Amino acid sequence: IWSTYKRQAEEYDQAMVTAWNGSMDALLIFAALFSAVLTAFLLESYKDLKPDFTELMFRRLLDESFVEPDFRPSLTAQVVNCLWIGALICSLATSLFGIVAKQWLAAYMARDRDDSGALYWSQLR
């Protein structure tokens, strides 16, 4: 009876792991593409956190008495960049969890499944 149970459990496990692996593959592809797009947006919005050095140099050339003002990025620029960075961190964390899940699935399927331990594996599940 244990060998029948073991065979059915292995079939179920194989189907489950195959489905989860497919889901993790799709998740990892989406997270990678999403991270790439987020990085492009982050690079563009990051420019708002720094002063425009070209404009400052141009003003200095036109007016020798020009004193460089203290630069403070706008609150909107700060909030937008915080949100972009937060989204990128979440996307990378999702990728990390996806990779860990795939490794766990591989370890789950690689465990020893000989017939002498059928009772052990039935109790383990």
Tab-separated table of N, CA and C in Angstrom:
chain	number	residue	atom	x	y	z
A	1	ILE	N	0.819	-1.198	0.000
A	1	ILE	CA	0.000	0.000	0.000
A	1	ILE	C	0.865	1.265	0.000
A	2	TRP	N	2.019	1.189	0.700
A	2	TRP	CA	2.867	2.380	0.764
A	2	TRP	C	3.498	2.700	-0.581
A	3	SER	N	3.812	1.684	-1.349
A	3	SER	CA	4.396	1.956	-2.670
A	3	SER	C	3.366	2.621	-3.591
A	4	THR	N	2.097	2.237	-3.466
A	4	THR	CA	1.036	2.888	-4.252
A	4	THR	C	0.885	4.347	-3.825
A	5	TYR	N	0.882	4.546	-2.515
A	5	TYR	CA	0.789	5.913	-2.004
A	5	TYR	C	1.974	6.745	-2.467
A	6	LYS	N	3.160	6.155	-2.402
A	6	LYS	CA	4.374	6.863	-2.807
A	6	LYS	C	4.306	7.245	-4.278
A	7	ARG	N	3.845	6.353	-5.122
A	7	ARG	CA	3.748	6.635	-6.558
A	7	ARG	C	2.765	7.782	-6.811
A	8	GLN	N	1.609	7.728	-6.149
A	8	GLN	CA	0.619	8.787	-6.328
A	8	GLN	C	1.136	10.126	-5.802
A	9	ALA	N	1.836	10.076	-4.684
A	9	ALA	CA	2.398	11.307	-4.123
A	9	ALA	C	3.455	11.896	-5.050
A	10	GLU	N	4.282	11.042	-5.653
A	10	GLU	CA	5.298	11.531	-6.584
A	10	GLU	C	4.665	12.156	-7.822
A	11	GLU	N	3.581	11.547	-8.323
A	11	GLU	CA	2.888	12.118	-9.479
A	11	GLU	C	2.297	13.482	-9.133
A	12	TYR	N	1.694	13.558	-7.964
A	12	TYR	CA	1.120	14.831	-7.517
A	12	TYR	C	2.213	15.884	-7.343
A	13	ASP	N	3.315	15.492	-6.682
A	13	ASP	CA	4.424	16.419	-6.471
A	13	ASP	C	5.004	16.904	-7.793
A	14	GLN	N	5.162	16.000	-8.740
A	14	GLN	CA	5.729	16.372	-10.039
A	14	GLN	C	4.837	17.402	-10.735
A	15	ALA	N	3.534	17.172	-10.724
A	15	ALA	CA	2.604	18.117	-11.350
A	15	ALA	C	2.624	19.465	-10.631
A	16	MET	N	2.663	19.430	-9.305
A	16	MET	CA	2.677	20.660	-8.527
A	16	MET	C	3.955	21.457	-8.778
A	17	VAL	N	5.092	20.787	-8.755
A	17	VAL	CA	6.366	21.468	-8.951
A	17	VAL	C	6.470	22.021	-10.369
A	18	THR	N	5.987	21.290	-11.349
A	18	THR	CA	6.003	21.778	-12.728
A	18	THR	C	5.163	23.050	-12.858
A	19	ALA	N	3.994	23.064	-12.254
A	19	ALA	CA	3.128	24.250	-12.308
A	19	ALA	C	3.777	25.431	-11.593
A	20	TRP	N	4.334	25.192	-10.427
A	20	TRP	CA	4.959	26.281	-9.680
A	20	TRP	C	6.203	26.803	-10.382
A	21	ASN	N	6.979	25.897	-10.993
A	21	ASN	CA	8.154	26.338	-11.742
A	21	ASN	C	7.753	27.243	-12.902
A	22	GLY	N	6.682	26.882	-13.594
A	22	GLY	CA	6.195	27.729	-14.682
A	22	GLY	C	5.760	29.095	-14.183
A	23	SER	N	5.085	29.119	-13.050
A	23	SER	CA	4.659	30.392	-12.463
A	23	SER	C	5.857	31.234	-12.041
A	24	MET	N	6.851	30.594	-11.446
A	24	MET	CA	8.045	31.326	-11.022
A	24	MET	C	8.820	31.866	-12.225
A	25	ASP	N	8.876	31.101	-13.312
A	25	ASP	CA	9.545	31.585	-14.522
A	25	ASP	C	8.861	32.843	-15.049
A	26	ALA	N	7.536	32.817	-15.111
A	26	ALA	CA	6.791	33.989	-15.587
A	26	ALA	C	6.995	35.174	-14.652
A	27	LEU	N	6.985	34.916	-13.348
A	27	LEU	CA	7.196	35.980	-12.376
A	27	LEU	C	8.582	36.599	-12.522
A	28	LEU	N	9.599	35.770	-12.705
A	28	LEU	CA	10.959	36.283	-12.841
A	28	LEU	C	11.131	37.096	-14.120
A	29	ILE	N	10.522	36.660	-15.205
A	29	ILE	CA	10.608	37.423	-16.457
A	29	ILE	C	9.914	38.771	-16.292
A	30	PHE	N	8.721	38.771	-15.711
A	30	PHE	CA	8.001	40.021	-15.505
A	30	PHE	C	8.779	40.952	-14.581
A	31	ALA	N	9.326	40.431	-13.496
A	31	ALA	CA	10.073	41.264	-12.551
A	31	ALA	C	11.319	41.854	-13.205
A	32	ALA	N	11.983	41.088	-14.060
A	32	ALA	CA	13.168	41.604	-14.749
A	32	ALA	C	12.797	42.727	-15.712
A	33	LEU	N	11.744	42.531	-16.486
A	33	LEU	CA	11.310	43.581	-17.412
A	33	LEU	C	10.824	44.819	-16.657
A	34	PHE	N	10.088	44.599	-15.596
A	34	PHE	CA	9.586	45.714	-14.792
A	34	PHE	C	10.747	46.490	-14.166
A	35	SER	N	11.766	45.782	-13.687
A	35	SER	CA	12.937	46.446	-13.109
A	35	SER	C	13.679	47.268	-14.152
A	36	ALA	N	13.773	46.757	-15.366
A	36	ALA	CA	14.447	47.500	-16.432
A	36	ALA	C	13.700	48.793	-16.754
A	37	VAL	N	12.391	48.717	-16.838
A	37	VAL	CA	11.593	49.917	-17.121
A	37	VAL	C	11.688	50.898	-15.956
A	38	LEU	N	11.603	50.398	-14.733
A	38	LEU	CA	11.726	51.269	-13.564
A	38	LEU	C	13.074	51.973	-13.531
A	39	THR	N	14.125	51.262	-13.890
A	39	THR	CA	15.456	51.861	-13.894
A	39	THR	C	15.528	53.006	-14.891
A	40	ALA	N	14.917	52.838	-16.053
A	40	ALA	CA	14.909	53.915	-17.051
A	40	ALA	C	14.184	55.148	-16.505
A	41	PHE	N	13.035	54.946	-15.876
A	41	PHE	CA	12.312	56.074	-15.296
A	41	PHE	C	13.091	56.704	-14.146
A	42	LEU	N	13.731	55.880	-13.345
A	42	LEU	CA	14.498	56.386	-12.212
A	42	LEU	C	15.676	57.235	-12.677
A	43	LEU	N	16.353	56.798	-13.725
A	43	LEU	CA	17.476	57.578	-14.248
A	43	LEU	C	17.024	58.948	-14.743
A	44	GLU	N	15.864	59.004	-15.362
A	44	GLU	CA	15.351	60.288	-15.847
A	44	GLU	C	14.907	61.189	-14.698
A	45	SER	N	14.224	60.641	-13.721
A	45	SER	CA	13.721	61.478	-12.631
A	45	SER	C	14.819	61.849	-11.637
A	46	TYR	N	15.902	61.092	-11.618
A	46	TYR	CA	17.008	61.384	-10.701
A	46	TYR	C	17.675	62.710	-11.046
A	47	LYS	N	17.576	63.105	-12.304
A	47	LYS	CA	18.172	64.375	-12.735
A	47	LYS	C	17.536	65.566	-12.023
A	48	ASP	N	16.294	65.422	-11.574
A	48	ASP	CA	15.611	66.514	-10.883
A	48	ASP	C	16.142	66.731	-9.472
A	49	LEU	N	16.933	65.812	-8.969
A	49	LEU	CA	17.484	65.949	-7.620
A	49	LEU	C	18.810	66.702	-7.599
A	50	LYS	N	19.353	66.991	-8.774
A	50	LYS	CA	20.633	67.692	-8.872
A	50	LYS	C	20.420	69.025	-9.584
A	51	PRO	N	21.243	70.029	-9.281
A	51	PRO	CA	21.101	71.305	-9.992
A	51	PRO	C	21.525	71.158	-11.452
A	52	ASP	N	20.995	72.021	-12.282
A	52	ASP	CA	21.349	72.032	-13.698
A	52	ASP	C	22.666	72.799	-13.842
A	53	PHE	N	23.771	72.073	-13.959
A	53	PHE	CA	25.086	72.703	-13.993
A	53	PHE	C	25.296	73.531	-15.250
A	54	THR	N	24.676	73.168	-16.333
A	54	THR	CA	24.803	73.945	-17.566
A	54	THR	C	24.192	75.328	-17.379
A	55	GLU	N	23.027	75.384	-16.768
A	55	GLU	CA	22.383	76.678	-16.528
A	55	GLU	C	23.191	77.515	-15.544
A	56	LEU	N	23.706	76.881	-14.495
A	56	LEU	CA	24.523	77.617	-13.529
A	56	LEU	C	25.784	78.173	-14.170
A	57	MET	N	26.430	77.403	-15.032
A	57	MET	CA	27.634	77.869	-15.710
A	57	MET	C	27.303	79.020	-16.659
A	58	PHE	N	26.191	78.913	-17.353
A	58	PHE	CA	25.773	79.966	-18.273
A	58	PHE	C	25.511	81.263	-17.512
A	59	ARG	N	24.841	81.191	-16.385
A	59	ARG	CA	24.580	82.392	-15.577
A	59	ARG	C	25.869	82.983	-15.028
A	60	ARG	N	26.785	82.141	-14.645
A	60	ARG	CA	28.056	82.630	-14.123
A	60	ARG	C	28.855	83.339	-15.211
A	61	LEU	N	28.806	82.813	-16.425
A	61	LEU	CA	29.511	83.461	-17.533
A	61	LEU	C	28.896	84.812	-17.874
A	62	LEU	N	27.588	84.937	-17.786
A	62	LEU	CA	26.925	86.197	-18.108
A	62	LEU	C	27.074	87.225	-16.999
A	63	ASP	N	27.095	86.779	-15.794
A	63	ASP	CA	27.160	87.706	-14.663
A	63	ASP	C	28.257	87.231	-13.720
A	64	GLU	N	29.369	87.961	-13.716
A	64	GLU	CA	30.515	87.523	-12.908
A	64	GLU	C	30.248	87.631	-11.416
A	65	SER	N	29.276	88.428	-11.026
A	65	SER	CA	28.966	88.561	-9.605
A	65	SER	C	27.882	87.572	-9.161
A	66	PHE	N	27.556	86.644	-10.041
A	66	PHE	CA	26.508	85.660	-9.737
A	66	PHE	C	26.967	84.747	-8.605
A	67	VAL	N	26.145	84.655	-7.589
A	67	VAL	CA	26.415	83.768	-6.456
A	67	VAL	C	25.511	82.545	-6.605
A	68	GLU	N	26.145	81.403	-6.546
A	68	GLU	CA	25.403	80.156	-6.720
A	68	GLU	C	24.437	79.957	-5.552
A	69	PRO	N	23.138	79.823	-5.844
A	69	PRO	CA	22.182	79.622	-4.748
A	69	PRO	C	22.267	78.190	-4.213
A	70	ASP	N	21.865	78.045	-2.961
A	70	ASP	CA	21.790	76.696	-2.390
A	70	ASP	C	20.681	75.944	-3.114
A	71	PHE	N	21.036	74.765	-3.594
A	71	PHE	CA	20.055	73.985	-4.353
A	71	PHE	C	19.281	73.076	-3.423
A	72	ARG	N	17.964	73.118	-3.548
A	72	ARG	CA	17.080	72.200	-2.839
A	72	ARG	C	16.108	71.631	-3.858
A	73	PRO	N	16.138	70.320	-4.045
A	73	PRO	CA	15.181	69.730	-4.993
A	73	PRO	C	13.750	69.912	-4.483
A	74	SER	N	12.836	69.967	-5.410
A	74	SER	CA	11.433	70.157	-5.028
A	74	SER	C	10.916	68.926	-4.279
A	75	LEU	N	9.896	69.158	-3.493
A	75	LEU	CA	9.294	68.057	-2.739
A	75	LEU	C	8.722	67.008	-3.687
A	76	THR	N	8.165	67.468	-4.791
A	76	THR	CA	7.613	66.538	-5.781
A	76	THR	C	8.701	65.626	-6.333
A	77	ALA	N	9.862	66.206	-6.665
A	77	ALA	CA	10.966	65.400	-7.197
A	77	ALA	C	11.434	64.379	-6.165
A	78	GLN	N	11.484	64.790	-4.910
A	78	GLN	CA	11.913	63.871	-3.858
A	78	GLN	C	10.918	62.722	-3.684
A	79	VAL	N	9.634	63.049	-3.672
A	79	VAL	CA	8.606	62.017	-3.486
A	79	VAL	C	8.592	61.051	-4.666
A	80	VAL	N	8.654	61.598	-5.881
A	80	VAL	CA	8.631	60.745	-7.075
A	80	VAL	C	9.826	59.804	-7.080
A	81	ASN	N	11.002	60.301	-6.747
A	81	ASN	CA	12.188	59.449	-6.727
A	81	ASN	C	12.104	58.402	-5.623
A	82	CYS	N	11.554	58.764	-4.482
A	82	CYS	CA	11.369	57.766	-3.416
A	82	CYS	C	10.426	56.655	-3.870
A	83	LEU	N	9.373	57.026	-4.577
A	83	LEU	CA	8.433	56.013	-5.067
A	83	LEU	C	9.074	55.121	-6.125
A	84	TRP	N	9.860	55.711	-7.040
A	84	TRP	CA	10.550	54.897	-8.058
A	84	TRP	C	11.522	53.930	-7.388
A	85	ILE	N	12.280	54.425	-6.423
A	85	ILE	CA	13.259	53.567	-5.742
A	85	ILE	C	12.546	52.469	-4.948
A	86	GLY	N	11.454	52.822	-4.281
A	86	GLY	CA	10.683	51.818	-3.545
A	86	GLY	C	10.132	50.731	-4.455
A	87	ALA	N	9.635	51.141	-5.625
A	87	ALA	CA	9.115	50.157	-6.578
A	87	ALA	C	10.232	49.258	-7.095
A	88	LEU	N	11.411	49.833	-7.331
A	88	LEU	CA	12.545	49.033	-7.801
A	88	LEU	C	12.986	48.035	-6.729
A	89	ILE	N	13.006	48.466	-5.485
A	89	ILE	CA	13.374	47.563	-4.390
A	89	ILE	C	12.363	46.419	-4.281
A	90	CYS	N	11.081	46.727	-4.396
A	90	CYS	CA	10.047	45.675	-4.347
A	90	CYS	C	10.200	44.699	-5.507
A	91	SER	N	10.511	45.227	-6.684
A	91	SER	CA	10.680	44.359	-7.852
A	91	SER	C	11.889	43.445	-7.686
A	92	LEU	N	12.980	43.984	-7.181
A	92	LEU	CA	14.172	43.159	-6.966
A	92	LEU	C	13.952	42.144	-5.845
A	93	ALA	N	13.211	42.532	-4.816
A	93	ALA	CA	12.895	41.584	-3.740
A	93	ALA	C	12.013	40.451	-4.261
A	94	THR	N	11.088	40.788	-5.152
A	94	THR	CA	10.251	39.756	-5.764
A	94	THR	C	11.098	38.774	-6.556
A	95	SER	N	12.082	39.297	-7.286
A	95	SER	CA	12.987	38.419	-8.035
A	95	SER	C	13.761	37.506	-7.089
A	96	LEU	N	14.232	38.071	-5.994
A	96	LEU	CA	14.969	37.268	-5.016
A	96	LEU	C	14.089	36.148	-4.455
A	97	PHE	N	12.866	36.470	-4.077
A	97	PHE	CA	11.960	35.448	-3.547
A	97	PHE	C	11.622	34.404	-4.608
A	98	GLY	N	11.505	34.822	-5.860
A	98	GLY	CA	11.244	33.872	-6.940
A	98	GLY	C	12.390	32.893	-7.120
A	99	ILE	N	13.613	33.398	-7.042
A	99	ILE	CA	14.790	32.532	-7.179
A	99	ILE	C	14.877	31.561	-5.998
A	100	VAL	N	14.626	32.065	-4.801
A	100	VAL	CA	14.648	31.198	-3.619
A	100	VAL	C	13.564	30.122	-3.728
A	101	ALA	N	12.391	30.492	-4.227
A	101	ALA	CA	11.311	29.511	-4.393
A	101	ALA	C	11.696	28.444	-5.408
A	102	LYS	N	12.340	28.836	-6.504
A	102	LYS	CA	12.773	27.850	-7.504
A	102	LYS	C	13.828	26.912	-6.917
A	103	GLN	N	14.730	27.444	-6.104
A	103	GLN	CA	15.733	26.593	-5.463
A	103	GLN	C	15.073	25.627	-4.482
A	104	TRP	N	14.074	26.100	-3.756
A	104	TRP	CA	13.373	25.231	-2.824
A	104	TRP	C	12.650	24.120	-3.583
A	105	LEU	N	12.025	24.463	-4.710
A	105	LEU	CA	11.338	23.442	-5.507
A	105	LEU	C	12.317	22.395	-6.031
A	106	ALA	N	13.503	22.843	-6.451
A	106	ALA	CA	14.510	21.894	-6.932
A	106	ALA	C	14.960	20.974	-5.800
A	107	ALA	N	15.157	21.531	-4.609
A	107	ALA	CA	15.556	20.707	-3.464
A	107	ALA	C	14.426	19.765	-3.051
A	108	TYR	N	13.201	20.220	-3.178
A	108	TYR	CA	12.042	19.385	-2.831
A	108	TYR	C	11.969	18.163	-3.734
A	109	MET	N	12.238	18.340	-5.012
A	109	MET	CA	12.161	17.219	-5.945
A	109	MET	C	13.405	16.331	-5.897
A	110	ALA	N	14.509	16.833	-5.372
A	110	ALA	CA	15.753	16.067	-5.361
A	110	ALA	C	15.896	15.173	-4.133
A	111	ARG	N	14.960	15.241	-3.216
A	111	ARG	CA	15.096	14.439	-1.995
A	111	ARG	C	15.087	12.943	-2.335
A	112	ASP	N	15.642	12.174	-1.450
A	112	ASP	CA	15.763	10.729	-1.661
A	112	ASP	C	14.384	10.080	-1.609
A	113	ARG	N	14.072	9.270	-2.618
A	113	ARG	CA	12.743	8.645	-2.683
A	113	ARG	C	12.848	7.144	-2.960
A	114	ASP	N	13.695	6.472	-2.274
A	114	ASP	CA	13.788	5.027	-2.512
A	114	ASP	C	12.601	4.310	-1.855
A	115	ASP	N	12.349	3.077	-2.303
A	115	ASP	CA	11.187	2.321	-1.831
A	115	ASP	C	11.298	1.934	-0.362
A	116	SER	N	12.505	1.800	0.158
A	116	SER	CA	12.647	1.393	1.550
A	116	SER	C	12.159	2.484	2.499
A	117	GLY	N	12.134	3.709	2.037
A	117	GLY	CA	11.686	4.804	2.899
A	117	GLY	C	10.289	5.280	2.572
A	118	ALA	N	9.474	4.436	1.957
A	118	ALA	CA	8.127	4.860	1.562
A	118	ALA	C	7.297	5.274	2.772
A	119	LEU	N	7.396	4.515	3.847
A	119	LEU	CA	6.648	4.858	5.052
A	119	LEU	C	7.145	6.190	5.616
A	120	TYR	N	8.465	6.361	5.599
A	120	TYR	CA	9.044	7.616	6.088
A	120	TYR	C	8.513	8.803	5.288
A	121	TRP	N	8.516	8.694	3.955
A	121	TRP	CA	8.067	9.806	3.105
A	121	TRP	C	6.569	10.043	3.251
A	122	SER	N	5.802	8.994	3.491
A	122	SER	CA	4.361	9.185	3.673
A	122	SER	C	4.084	9.938	4.969
A	123	GLN	N	4.886	9.671	5.985
A	123	GLN	CA	4.709	10.374	7.250
A	123	GLN	C	5.266	11.791	7.176
A	124	LEU	N	6.265	11.991	6.354
A	124	LEU	CA	6.870	13.315	6.205
A	124	LEU	C	5.916	14.284	5.539
A	125	ARG	N	5.175	13.804	4.546
A	125	ARG	CA	4.242	14.677	3.833
A	125	ARG	C	3.143	15.071	4.770
